[in-house]
Amino acid sequence: DMKNAPLSTCFFLILAFSLPLRAHVALPGRVPVAKAGVTTVTGTSGTTHAVVRIKTRNARVSPKGIVQGSLDALLCGKLGSSCNLIDDIEIIVSGHPLIVPIGVFSDVADLHYADLAVGQRTSVLTLEGGDASTSYIEKIYFDRRMVKRKTVAPGEFPDQLLEDTRYYMPVLGD
């Protein structure tokens, strides 16, 4: 009976049911990512202009558990539901396309928002997805020459990194 419940219990229930909704609230600068198709985000800082195209597809898992696609069930996590998967990310900085390692996006699923912060030296593409306890924030750091780093943190604790991957340009010797 809620009439006799202490005020703190009511507050806890309101908080518990409102936290999962936080991941789907559009904030300024964040662009909703298409379930299937191409989402483009752009940004400029001084003479640096960046264009990012995120190509997604809607992955479906049947109620019987038969997967339409190779790793869809593993990445989407729920049988009988659907989510989007990234097929490609294209990054162009001041007219020059960058090589984007497949490991930057191959394990990203259920993507909701993208945000691009362009800097003179380093730019950051932020991807937000998942839901409640599976929410995540992935940041892709790049400059005019290459993708340099990828970090992944839980959506509820964005300062606690789960992954920190560095990318290097191979140097071929004679």
mmCIF file with all atom_site columns, C-alpha atoms in Angstrom, residues 5 13 40 43 47 65 102 137-138 169:
data_model
loop_
_atom_site.group_PDB
_atom_site.id
_atom_site.type_symbol
_atom_site.label_atom_id
_atom_site.label_alt_id
_atom_site.label_comp_id
_atom_site.label_asym_id
_atom_site.label_entity_id
_atom_site.label_seq_id
_atom_site.pdbx_PDB_ins_code
_atom_site.Cartn_x
_atom_site.Cartn_y
_atom_site.Cartn_z
_atom_site.occupancy
_atom_site.B_iso_or_equiv
_atom_site.pdbx_formal_charge
_atom_site.auth_seq_id
_atom_site.auth_comp_id
_atom_site.auth_asym_id
_atom_site.auth_atom_id
_atom_site.pdbx_PDB_model_num
ATOM 1  C CA . ALA A 1 5   ? 5.158  3.934   2.238   1.00 0.00 ? 5   ALA A CA 1
ATOM 2  C CA . LEU A 1 13  ? 10.852 4.125   -7.067  1.00 0.00 ? 13  LEU A CA 1
ATOM 3  C CA . THR A 1 40  ? 25.747 12.129  -41.167 1.00 0.00 ? 40  THR A CA 1
ATOM 4  C CA . GLY A 1 43  ? 31.601 19.844  -37.454 1.00 0.00 ? 43  GLY A CA 1
ATOM 5  C CA . THR A 1 47  ? 40.165 25.432  -40.845 1.00 0.00 ? 47  THR A CA 1
ATOM 6  C CA . GLY A 1 65  ? 16.198 -17.727 -31.964 1.00 0.00 ? 65  GLY A CA 1
ATOM 7  C CA . ILE A 1 102 ? 36.877 -2.291  -38.309 1.00 0.00 ? 102 ILE A CA 1
ATOM 8  C CA . ILE A 1 137 ? 29.357 5.644   -24.486 1.00 0.00 ? 137 ILE A CA 1
ATOM 9  C CA . GLU A 1 138 ? 32.009 5.039   -27.125 1.00 0.00 ? 138 GLU A CA 1
ATOM 10 C CA . MET A 1 169 ? 50.196 3.905   -38.234 1.00 0.00 ? 169 MET A CA 1
#
